[in-house]
Coordinates of N, CA and C in Angstrom, one line a residue:
L27 N 0.8 -1.2 0.0 CA 0.0 0.0 0.0 C 0.9 1.3 0.0
N28 N 2.0 1.2 0.7 CA 2.9 2.4 0.8 C 3.6 2.7 -0.5
S29 N 3.6 1.8 -1.4 CA 4.3 1.9 -2.7 C 3.5 2.7 -3.7
S30 N 4.2 3.2 -4.7 CA 3.5 4.1 -5.7 C 2.9 3.2 -6.9
F31 N 2.7 2.0 -6.6 CA 2.2 1.1 -7.6 C 1.7 -0.2 -6.9
D32 N 0.8 -0.9 -7.6 CA 0.3 -2.2 -7.2 C 0.0 -3.0 -8.4
W33 N -0.8 -4.1 -8.2 CA -1.0 -5.0 -9.3 C -1.8 -4.4 -10.4
N34 N -2.5 -3.2 -10.2 CA -3.2 -2.5 -11.2 C -2.4 -1.5 -11.9
G35 N -1.1 -1.3 -11.4 CA -0.3 -0.3 -12.1 C 0.2 0.8 -11.1
I36 N 0.7 1.9 -11.7 CA 1.2 3.0 -11.0 C 0.1 3.9 -10.5
R37 N 0.1 4.2 -9.2 CA -1.0 5.1 -8.6 C -0.4 5.8 -7.4
Q38 N -1.2 6.7 -6.8 CA -0.7 7.5 -5.7 C -0.6 6.5 -4.5
P39 N 0.5 6.6 -3.7 CA 0.7 5.8 -2.6 C -0.2 6.1 -1.4
Y40 N -0.5 5.1 -0.7 CA -1.2 5.3 0.6 C -0.2 5.5 1.7
M41 N -0.6 6.1 2.8 CA 0.2 6.2 4.0 C -0.3 5.3 5.0
V42 N 0.5 4.2 5.3 CA 0.1 3.2 6.2 C 1.2 2.9 7.2
A43 N 0.9 3.1 8.5 CA 1.9 2.8 9.5 C 1.6 1.5 10.2
T44 N 2.7 0.7 10.4 CA 2.5 -0.6 11.0 C 2.4 -0.5 12.5
E45 N 2.0 -1.5 13.2 CA 2.0 -1.6 14.6 C 1.2 -0.5 15.3
N46 N 0.2 -0.1 14.6 CA -0.8 0.9 15.2 C 0.0 2.2 15.6
D47 N 1.1 2.5 14.9 CA 1.9 3.7 15.2 C 1.3 4.9 14.5
S48 N 0.2 5.5 15.1 CA -0.4 6.7 14.5 C 0.5 7.9 14.4
L49 N 1.4 8.0 15.4 CA 2.3 9.2 15.4 C 3.2 9.1 14.2
N50 N 3.7 7.9 13.9 CA 4.6 7.8 12.7 C 3.7 8.0 11.4
G51 N 2.5 7.5 11.5 CA 1.6 7.7 10.3 C 1.3 9.2 10.0
V52 N 1.2 10.0 11.1 CA 1.0 11.4 10.9 C 2.2 12.1 10.2
V53 N 3.4 11.7 10.6 CA 4.6 12.4 10.0 C 4.9 11.8 8.6
M54 N 4.4 10.5 8.4 CA 4.5 10.0 7.0 C 3.6 10.9 6.1
L55 N 2.4 11.2 6.6 CA 1.5 12.0 5.8 C 2.1 13.4 5.6
F56 N 2.8 14.0 6.6 CA 3.5 15.3 6.4 C 4.5 15.2 5.2
G57 N 5.3 14.1 5.3 CA 6.3 14.0 4.2 C 5.7 13.8 2.8
H58 N 4.6 13.0 2.8 CA 3.9 12.8 1.5 C 3.3 14.1 0.9
L59 N 2.7 14.9 1.8 CA 2.0 16.1 1.3 C 3.1 17.1 0.9
L60 N 4.3 17.1 1.5 CA 5.3 18.1 1.1 C 6.1 17.7 -0.1
T61 N 6.1 16.4 -0.4 CA 7.0 15.9 -1.5 C 6.2 15.2 -2.6
N62 N 4.9 14.8 -2.4 CA 4.1 14.0 -3.3 C 4.7 12.7 -3.6
T63 N 5.6 12.2 -2.7 CA 6.2 10.9 -2.9 C 5.8 9.9 -1.8
S64 N 6.1 8.6 -2.0 CA 5.8 7.7 -1.0 C 6.9 7.8 0.1
Q65 N 6.6 7.2 1.3 CA 7.4 7.3 2.5 C 7.9 5.9 2.9
I66 N 9.1 5.8 3.4 CA 9.6 4.6 4.0 C 9.2 4.6 5.5
F67 N 8.5 3.6 6.0 CA 8.3 3.3 7.4 C 9.4 2.3 7.8
A68 N 10.1 2.6 8.9 CA 11.2 1.7 9.3 C 11.4 1.8 10.8
D69 N 11.8 0.7 11.4 CA 12.4 0.8 12.7 C 13.7 1.5 12.7
V70 N 14.0 2.3 13.7 CA 15.3 2.8 13.9 C 16.0 1.8 14.8
R71 N 16.5 0.7 14.1 CA 16.7 -0.5 14.8 C 18.1 -0.6 15.6
T72 N 19.1 -0.3 14.8 CA 20.5 -0.6 15.4 C 21.5 0.5 15.0
Y73 N 22.3 0.9 16.0 CA 23.4 1.7 15.7 C 24.7 0.8 15.6
W74 N 25.4 0.9 14.5 CA 26.6 0.1 14.4 C 27.8 1.1 14.4
S75 N 28.6 1.0 15.4 CA 29.8 1.9 15.6 C 30.9 1.3 14.7
P76 N 31.9 2.1 14.4 CA 33.0 1.6 13.6 C 33.7 0.4 14.3
D77 N 33.8 0.5 15.7 CA 34.5 -0.6 16.4 C 33.6 -1.9 16.4
A78 N 32.3 -1.7 16.5 CA 31.4 -2.9 16.4 C 31.5 -3.6 15.0
I79 N 31.5 -2.7 14.0 CA 31.5 -3.3 12.6 C 32.8 -4.0 12.4
K80 N 33.9 -3.4 12.9 CA 35.2 -4.1 12.8 C 35.3 -5.4 13.6
R81 N 34.7 -5.4 14.7 CA 34.7 -6.6 15.6 C 33.9 -7.8 15.0
V82 N 32.8 -7.5 14.4 CA 31.9 -8.6 13.9 C 32.2 -9.0 12.4
T83 N 32.8 -8.0 11.6 CA 33.0 -8.3 10.2 C 34.4 -8.3 9.8
G84 N 35.3 -7.7 10.7 CA 36.7 -7.6 10.3 C 37.0 -6.5 9.3
K85 N 36.0 -5.7 9.0 CA 36.1 -4.6 8.0 C 36.0 -3.2 8.7
K86 N 36.6 -2.3 8.0 CA 36.5 -0.9 8.4 C 35.8 -0.1 7.3
L87 N 34.7 0.5 7.6 CA 34.0 1.3 6.5 C 34.6 2.7 6.4
S88 N 34.4 3.3 5.2 CA 34.9 4.6 4.9 C 33.9 5.5 4.4
G89 N 34.3 6.7 4.0 CA 33.3 7.7 3.5 C 32.3 8.1 4.5
R90 N 31.0 8.3 4.0 CA 30.0 8.7 4.9 C 29.7 7.6 6.0
A91 N 30.0 6.4 5.7 CA 29.7 5.3 6.7 C 30.9 5.1 7.7
G92 N 31.9 5.9 7.6 CA 33.1 5.7 8.4 C 32.9 6.0 9.9
E93 N 31.9 6.9 10.2 CA 31.7 7.2 11.6 C 30.5 6.4 12.2
G94 N 30.1 5.4 11.5 CA 29.0 4.5 12.1 C 27.8 4.7 11.2
I95 N 26.9 3.7 11.3 CA 25.7 3.7 10.5 C 24.5 3.3 11.4
I96 N 23.3 3.7 10.9 CA 22.0 3.3 11.6 C 21.3 2.4 10.6
H97 N 20.8 1.2 11.2 CA 20.1 0.2 10.4 C 18.6 0.6 10.5
L98 N 18.0 1.0 9.4 CA 16.6 1.2 9.3 C 16.0 0.0 8.7
I99 N 15.1 -0.7 9.4 CA 14.6 -1.9 8.9 C 13.2 -2.2 9.6
N100 N 12.3 -2.8 8.8 CA 11.0 -3.2 9.4 C 10.5 -4.4 8.6
S101 N 9.4 -5.0 9.0 CA 9.0 -6.2 8.4 C 8.2 -6.1 7.1
G102 N 8.1 -5.0 6.6 CA 7.5 -4.9 5.2 C 6.7 -3.7 4.9
P103 N 6.4 -2.7 5.8 CA 5.7 -1.5 5.3 C 6.5 -0.5 4.6
A104 N 7.8 -0.8 4.5 CA 8.7 0.2 3.7 C 8.2 0.2 2.2
T105 N 8.0 1.3 1.7 CA 7.6 1.4 0.3 C 8.7 0.8 -0.6
L106 N 8.2 0.1 -1.7 CA 9.2 -0.4 -2.7 C 9.9 0.7 -3.5
D107 N 9.3 1.9 -3.4 CA 10.1 3.0 -4.0 C 11.4 3.2 -3.3
G108 N 11.5 2.8 -2.1 CA 12.7 2.9 -1.3 C 13.9 2.1 -1.8
T109 N 13.7 1.2 -2.8 CA 14.8 0.5 -3.3 C 15.9 1.4 -3.9
G110 N 15.5 2.6 -4.3 CA 16.4 3.5 -5.0 C 16.5 3.2 -6.5
Q111 N 15.6 2.5 -7.1 CA 15.7 2.1 -8.5 C 15.0 3.2 -9.4
Q112 N 14.4 4.2 -8.8 CA 13.9 5.3 -9.6 C 15.1 6.3 -9.7
K113 N 15.3 7.0 -10.8 CA 16.4 7.9 -11.0 C 16.0 9.3 -11.5
D114 N 16.8 10.3 -11.1 CA 16.6 11.6 -11.6 C 17.3 11.7 -13.0
N115 N 17.3 12.9 -13.6 CA 17.9 13.1 -14.9 C 19.4 12.9 -14.9
A116 N 20.0 13.0 -13.7 CA 21.5 12.8 -13.6 C 21.8 11.3 -13.2
G117 N 20.8 10.5 -13.1 CA 21.0 9.1 -12.8 C 21.2 8.8 -11.3
N118 N 20.8 9.8 -10.5 CA 20.9 9.6 -9.0 C 19.6 8.9 -8.5
P119 N 19.8 8.1 -7.4 CA 18.6 7.4 -6.9 C 17.7 8.4 -6.2
V120 N 16.4 8.3 -6.5 CA 15.4 9.2 -5.9 C 14.1 8.4 -5.7
M121 N 13.1 9.0 -5.0 CA 11.8 8.5 -5.0 C 10.9 9.6 -5.6
K122 N 10.2 9.3 -6.7 CA 9.5 10.3 -7.5 C 8.0 10.4 -7.1
P123 N 7.4 11.5 -7.4 CA 5.9 11.5 -7.4 C 5.4 10.5 -8.4
Y124 N 4.3 9.9 -8.1 CA 3.8 8.7 -8.8 C 3.6 9.0 -10.3
W125 N 3.3 10.3 -10.6 CA 3.0 10.6 -12.0 C 4.3 10.7 -12.9
E126 N 5.4 10.7 -12.2 CA 6.7 10.8 -12.9 C 7.4 9.4 -13.1
I127 N 6.8 8.4 -12.4 CA 7.5 7.1 -12.4 C 7.1 6.4 -13.7
T128 N 8.1 5.8 -14.3 CA 8.0 5.1 -15.6 C 7.7 3.6 -15.3
E129 N 7.2 2.9 -16.3 CA 6.9 1.5 -16.2 C 8.3 0.7 -16.0
E130 N 9.3 1.2 -16.6 CA 10.6 0.6 -16.4 C 11.1 0.7 -15.0
E131 N 10.9 1.9 -14.4 CA 11.3 2.1 -13.0 C 10.5 1.3 -12.0
K132 N 9.2 1.1 -12.3 CA 8.4 0.2 -11.5 C 8.9 -1.2 -11.6
K133 N 9.3 -1.6 -12.8 CA 9.8 -3.0 -12.9 C 11.1 -3.1 -12.2
R134 N 12.0 -2.1 -12.2 CA 13.3 -2.2 -11.5 C 13.0 -2.3 -10.0
C135 N 12.1 -1.5 -9.5 CA 11.8 -1.6 -8.0 C 11.3 -3.0 -7.7
L136 N 10.5 -3.6 -8.5 CA 10.0 -5.0 -8.2 C 11.1 -6.0 -8.4
D137 N 12.0 -5.8 -9.4 CA 13.1 -6.8 -9.6 C 14.1 -6.7 -8.4
A138 N 14.2 -5.5 -7.8 CA 15.1 -5.4 -6.7 C 14.6 -5.9 -5.3
T139 N 13.3 -6.4 -5.4 CA 12.6 -6.8 -4.2 C 12.4 -8.3 -4.2
E140 N 12.7 -9.0 -3.0 CA 12.4 -10.4 -2.8 C 11.2 -10.5 -1.9
W141 N 10.4 -11.5 -2.1 CA 9.3 -11.8 -1.2 C 9.6 -13.0 -0.4
C142 N 9.8 -12.8 0.9 CA 10.3 -13.8 1.8 C 9.1 -14.3 2.7
P143 N 9.0 -15.6 2.9 CA 8.0 -16.1 3.8 C 8.1 -15.5 5.2
A144 N 7.0 -15.0 5.7 CA 7.0 -14.3 7.0 C 7.5 -15.3 8.1
I145 N 8.3 -14.8 9.0 CA 8.8 -15.6 10.1 C 7.7 -15.8 11.2
R146 N 7.6 -17.1 11.7 CA 6.5 -17.4 12.6 C 6.6 -16.7 13.9
E147 N 7.8 -16.2 14.3 CA 8.0 -15.5 15.6 C 7.2 -14.3 15.6
Y148 N 7.0 -13.6 14.5 CA 6.3 -12.3 14.4 C 4.9 -12.6 13.7
F149 N 4.8 -13.4 12.7 CA 3.6 -13.5 11.9 C 3.1 -15.0 11.9
R150 N 2.4 -15.3 12.9 CA 1.9 -16.7 13.0 C 0.8 -17.0 12.0
G151 N 0.2 -16.0 11.4 CA -0.8 -16.1 10.4 C -0.2 -16.3 9.0
G152 N 1.1 -16.2 8.9 CA 1.7 -16.4 7.6 C 1.9 -15.1 6.8
G153 N 2.0 -15.3 5.5 CA 2.2 -14.1 4.6 C 3.6 -14.0 4.2
F154 N 3.9 -12.8 3.6 CA 5.2 -12.5 3.1 C 5.8 -11.2 3.5
S155 N 7.1 -11.0 3.6 CA 7.7 -9.8 3.9 C 8.5 -9.4 2.6
S156 N 8.5 -8.1 2.3 CA 9.3 -7.6 1.3 C 10.8 -7.4 1.8
K157 N 11.7 -7.7 0.9 CA 13.1 -7.6 1.3 C 13.9 -6.9 0.2
Y158 N 14.5 -5.8 0.5 CA 15.4 -5.1 -0.5 C 16.5 -4.3 0.3
L159 N 17.4 -3.8 -0.5 CA 18.5 -3.0 0.1 C 18.5 -1.7 -0.6
T160 N 18.3 -0.6 0.1 CA 18.2 0.8 -0.5 C 19.6 1.1 -1.1
T161 N 19.5 1.6 -2.3 CA 20.8 2.1 -3.0 C 21.3 3.3 -2.2
G162 N 22.7 3.3 -2.1 CA 23.3 4.4 -1.4 C 23.4 5.7 -2.2
G163 N 23.6 6.8 -1.4 CA 23.7 8.1 -2.1 C 22.4 8.9 -2.2
M164 N 21.3 8.3 -1.7 CA 20.0 9.0 -1.8 C 19.9 10.0 -0.6
P165 N 19.6 11.3 -0.8 CA 19.4 12.2 0.3 C 18.1 11.8 1.0
L166 N 18.1 11.7 2.3 CA 16.9 11.3 3.1 C 16.7 12.2 4.2
T167 N 15.4 12.3 4.6 CA 15.1 13.0 5.9 C 14.2 12.1 6.7
M168 N 14.7 11.8 7.9 CA 14.0 11.0 8.8 C 13.3 11.9 9.8
S169 N 12.0 11.6 10.1 CA 11.3 12.5 11.0 C 10.4 11.6 11.9
R170 N 9.9 12.2 13.0 CA 9.1 11.5 13.9 C 8.3 12.5 14.8
I171 N 7.1 12.2 15.0 CA 6.2 12.9 16.0 C 6.2 12.1 17.3
N172 N 6.5 12.8 18.4 CA 6.4 12.1 19.7 C 5.4 12.9 20.6
L173 N 4.9 12.3 21.6 CA 4.0 13.0 22.5 C 4.7 13.1 23.9
I174 N 4.8 14.3 24.4 CA 5.4 14.6 25.7 C 4.3 15.0 26.7
K175 N 4.3 14.4 27.8 CA 3.3 14.6 28.8 C 3.4 16.1 29.3
G176 N 2.2 16.8 29.3 CA 2.2 18.2 29.7 C 2.5 19.1 28.6
L177 N 3.0 18.7 27.4 CA 3.3 19.5 26.3 C 2.5 19.2 25.0
G178 N 2.5 17.9 24.7 CA 1.8 17.5 23.5 C 2.8 17.0 22.4
P179 N 2.4 17.2 21.2 CA 3.3 16.6 20.1 C 4.5 17.5 19.9
V180 N 5.6 16.8 19.6 CA 6.9 17.5 19.2 C 7.5 16.7 18.0
L181 N 8.3 17.4 17.2 CA 8.8 16.9 16.0 C 10.3 16.7 16.1
Q182 N 10.8 15.6 15.6 CA 12.2 15.4 15.5 C 12.6 15.2 14.0
I183 N 13.7 15.7 13.6 CA 14.1 15.7 12.2 C 15.6 15.4 12.1
A184 N 16.0 14.4 11.2 CA 17.4 14.1 10.9 C 17.6 14.0 9.4
E185 N 18.3 14.9 8.9 CA 18.6 14.8 7.4 C 19.9 14.0 7.3
G186 N 20.0 13.3 6.2 CA 21.2 12.5 6.0 C 21.2 11.8 4.6
F187 N 21.8 10.7 4.5 CA 21.9 10.0 3.3 C 21.9 8.5 3.5
S188 N 21.3 7.7 2.5 CA 21.5 6.3 2.5 C 23.0 6.0 2.0
V189 N 23.5 4.9 2.5 CA 24.9 4.6 2.1 C 25.0 3.2 1.7
D190 N 25.9 2.9 0.8 CA 26.3 1.6 0.3 C 27.4 1.1 1.2
I191 N 27.3 -0.2 1.6 CA 28.4 -0.9 2.4 C 28.7 -2.2 1.6
P192 N 29.9 -2.7 1.8 CA 30.3 -3.9 1.1 C 29.3 -5.0 1.3
E193 N 29.0 -5.9 0.3 CA 28.0 -6.9 0.4 C 28.2 -7.9 1.5
N194 N 29.5 -8.3 1.8 CA 29.8 -9.2 2.8 C 29.5 -8.6 4.2
V195 N 29.8 -7.3 4.3 CA 29.5 -6.6 5.6 C 28.0 -6.5 5.8
H196 N 27.3 -6.1 4.8 CA 25.8 -6.1 4.9 C 25.2 -7.4 5.3
K197 N 25.7 -8.5 4.7 CA 25.2 -9.8 5.0 C 25.3 -10.1 6.5
I198 N 26.5 -9.9 7.1 CA 26.7 -10.2 8.5 C 25.9 -9.3 9.4
L199 N 25.8 -8.0 9.1 CA 25.0 -7.1 10.0 C 23.5 -7.4 9.8
D200 N 23.1 -7.7 8.6 CA 21.7 -7.9 8.4 C 21.2 -9.2 9.1
E201 N 22.1 -10.2 9.3 CA 21.7 -11.4 10.0 C 21.6 -11.2 11.5
R202 N 22.0 -10.0 12.0 CA 21.9 -9.8 13.4 C 20.4 -9.3 13.7
T203 N 19.6 -9.0 12.7 CA 18.2 -8.6 12.9 C 17.3 -9.6 12.2
N204 N 17.0 -9.4 11.0 CA 16.2 -10.4 10.2 C 16.4 -10.2 8.7
V205 N 16.9 -11.2 8.1 CA 17.3 -11.1 6.7 C 16.1 -11.1 5.7
T206 N 14.8 -11.2 6.2 CA 13.7 -11.2 5.4 C 13.0 -9.8 5.3
W207 N 13.7 -8.8 5.9 CA 13.1 -7.5 5.9 C 13.9 -6.5 5.1
P208 N 13.2 -5.4 4.6 CA 14.0 -4.4 3.8 C 14.9 -3.5 4.7
T209 N 16.1 -3.2 4.1 CA 17.1 -2.5 4.8 C 17.4 -1.2 4.1
T210 N 17.6 -0.1 4.9 CA 18.2 1.1 4.5 C 19.3 1.4 5.5
W211 N 20.5 1.5 5.0 CA 21.7 2.0 5.9 C 21.7 3.5 5.8
F212 N 21.5 4.1 7.0 CA 21.4 5.6 7.0 C 22.4 6.2 7.9
V213 N 23.0 7.3 7.4 CA 23.9 8.2 8.1 C 23.4 9.6 8.2
P214 N 23.1 10.1 9.3 CA 22.6 11.5 9.4 C 23.8 12.5 9.2
N215 N 23.4 13.7 8.8 CA 24.4 14.8 8.7 C 24.7 15.2 10.1
L216 N 26.0 15.3 10.4 CA 26.4 15.7 11.8 C 26.8 17.1 11.9
T217 N 26.6 17.7 13.0 CA 26.9 19.1 13.3 C 28.0 19.3 14.3
G218 N 28.4 18.2 15.0 CA 29.4 18.3 16.0 C 29.0 18.7 17.3
E219 N 27.7 18.9 17.5 CA 27.2 19.3 18.8 C 25.8 18.7 19.1
G220 N 25.4 18.7 20.3 CA 24.1 18.3 20.7 C 23.7 16.9 20.3
A221 N 22.5 16.7 19.8 CA 22.0 15.4 19.4 C 22.7 14.9 18.1
F222 N 23.4 15.9 17.4 CA 24.1 15.5 16.2 C 25.6 15.6 16.3
K223 N 26.1 15.4 17.5 CA 27.5 15.4 17.6 C 28.2 14.2 17.0
D224 N 27.4 13.1 17.0 CA 27.9 11.8 16.3 C 26.7 11.0 16.0
V225 N 26.9 9.9 15.2 CA 25.8 9.1 14.8 C 25.1 8.4 15.9
Y226 N 25.8 8.0 16.9 CA 25.2 7.3 18.1 C 24.2 8.3 18.8
S227 N 24.6 9.5 18.9 CA 23.8 10.5 19.6 C 22.4 10.7 18.9
V228 N 22.4 10.6 17.6 CA 21.2 10.8 16.9 C 20.2 9.7 17.3
M229 N 20.7 8.4 17.3 CA 19.8 7.3 17.7 C 19.4 7.4 19.1
A230 N 20.4 7.8 20.0 CA 20.2 7.8 21.4 C 19.1 8.8 21.8
N231 N 19.0 9.9 21.0 CA 18.0 11.0 21.2 C 16.7 10.8 20.5
W232 N 16.6 9.7 19.7 CA 15.4 9.5 18.9 C 14.3 9.0 19.9
G233 N 13.1 9.5 19.7 CA 12.0 9.4 20.7 C 11.3 8.1 20.7
A234 N 11.5 7.3 19.7 CA 10.8 6.0 19.5 C 11.6 5.1 18.6
N235 N 11.1 3.9 18.5 CA 11.9 2.9 17.6 C 11.4 3.0 16.2
H236 N 10.6 3.9 15.8 CA 10.1 4.1 14.4 C 10.5 5.5 13.9
G237 N 10.6 5.5 12.6 CA 10.8 6.8 11.9 C 10.2 6.8 10.5
A238 N 9.8 7.9 10.0 CA 9.3 8.1 8.6 C 10.4 8.7 7.8
I239 N 10.7 8.1 6.7 CA 11.9 8.5 5.9 C 11.4 9.0 4.5
S240 N 11.7 10.3 4.2 CA 11.4 10.9 2.9 C 12.6 11.0 2.1
C241 N 12.4 11.0 0.8 CA 13.5 11.2 -0.1 C 13.7 12.8 -0.2
G242 N 15.0 13.2 -0.2 CA 15.3 14.6 -0.2 C 15.5 15.2 1.2
H243 N 16.1 16.3 1.2 CA 16.3 17.0 2.5 C 15.2 18.1 2.6
I244 N 14.2 17.6 3.4 CA 12.9 18.4 3.5 C 12.8 19.0 4.9
G245 N 13.9 18.9 5.7 CA 13.8 19.4 7.1 C 13.2 20.8 7.2
A246 N 13.7 21.7 6.4 CA 13.2 23.1 6.5 C 11.7 23.2 6.2
D247 N 11.2 22.4 5.2 CA 9.8 22.4 5.0 C 9.0 21.9 6.2
L248 N 9.5 20.8 6.8 CA 8.9 20.3 8.0 C 8.8 21.3 9.1
I249 N 9.9 22.0 9.3 CA 10.0 23.0 10.3 C 8.9 24.1 10.1
T250 N 8.8 24.6 8.8 CA 7.8 25.6 8.5 C 6.4 25.0 8.8
L251 N 6.2 23.8 8.3 CA 4.8 23.2 8.6 C 4.6 23.1 10.1
A252 N 5.6 22.6 10.8 CA 5.4 22.5 12.3 C 5.1 23.8 12.9
S253 N 5.7 24.9 12.4 CA 5.4 26.2 13.0 C 4.0 26.6 12.7
M254 N 3.5 26.3 11.5 CA 2.1 26.7 11.2 C 1.1 25.9 12.0
L255 N 1.5 24.6 12.4 CA 0.6 23.8 13.2 C 0.9 23.9 14.7
R256 N 1.8 24.8 15.1 CA 2.1 25.0 16.5 C 2.7 23.8 17.1
I257 N 3.5 23.0 16.4 CA 4.2 21.9 16.9 C 5.7 22.2 17.1
P258 N 6.1 22.1 18.4 CA 7.6 22.4 18.6 C 8.5 21.4 18.0
V259 N 9.6 21.9 17.5 CA 10.6 21.0 16.9 C 11.7 20.9 18.0
C260 N 11.9 19.6 18.5 CA 12.8 19.4 19.6 C 14.2 18.9 19.2
M261 N 14.4 18.6 17.9 CA 15.6 18.1 17.4 C 15.7 18.2 15.9
H262 N 16.7 18.8 15.4 CA 16.9 18.9 13.9 C 18.4 19.2 13.6
N263 N 18.8 19.0 12.4 CA 20.1 19.3 11.9 C 20.0 20.2 10.6
V264 N 19.0 21.0 10.5 CA 18.8 21.9 9.4 C 19.6 23.1 9.6
V265 N 20.4 23.6 8.6 CA 21.2 24.8 8.8 C 20.2 26.0 9.0
N266 N 20.7 27.0 9.8 CA 19.8 28.1 10.2 C 19.3 28.9 9.0
D267 N 20.1 29.1 8.0 CA 19.7 30.0 6.9 C 18.6 29.4 6.0
K268 N 18.3 28.1 6.2 CA 17.2 27.5 5.5 C 15.9 27.5 6.2
I269 N 15.9 27.9 7.5 CA 14.7 27.8 8.3 C 13.8 29.0 8.1
F270 N 12.5 28.8 7.9 CA 11.5 29.8 7.9 C 10.4 29.5 8.8
R271 N 10.1 30.3 9.8 CA 9.0 30.1 10.6 C 8.1 31.3 10.5
P272 N 7.0 31.1 9.8 CA 6.1 32.3 9.5 C 5.5 32.8 10.8
G273 N 5.3 34.1 10.9 CA 4.7 34.8 12.0 C 3.2 35.0 11.8
A274 N 2.8 35.0 10.5 CA 1.4 35.2 10.1 C 1.2 34.6 8.8
W275 N -0.1 34.1 8.6 CA -0.4 33.4 7.3 C -1.9 33.5 7.1

């Protein structure tokens, strides 16, 4: 349902949050309305530090992944658009509005997806889970609405990128959770201070085990929307000169 296509063809994606997580469903809707694209629903499951990756795989990652990575993974509500098989004019991986998606891109998304029998530990009724690996280099914005007692809803935002890691490293790390689920390796943009001083701090300050992931860096748009809705933003890594909070509208 979260994908931009089904057995009848390409169509507008639905916004469906698993595990009755209405708060993540709300921020998925925010992302969809701001971008016209589908949204990845994922667990913010595991932080892998450089030392931990070296210990269990014998490898040291480099580039964006060199300071650690966050494993975004869930049992199947992640949109198949999140495979990264849709491309912009420069050939970069993106998630497009449904009316821009070609039949060839739809086919590539499906070809990049496996359908694995659901594990009985979670799904005693059976069924299938989608499994794919998001292409690296896609700009992403992870966001989340949380409820704080005495205050109400607050918004968290983390802009960053999907990253590619070596196949043998992915296999070992993926087996530490569940190999039948879709994976996005995510690295937030760091500021060197506060919740964004390092990758671990981003996950440690995240308010729940779920996040909604949009293609593109839309943190500034989310902040403007939150201002209009009177929702405080308690965590973000958007540069100040991009932020606009309207005083009247």
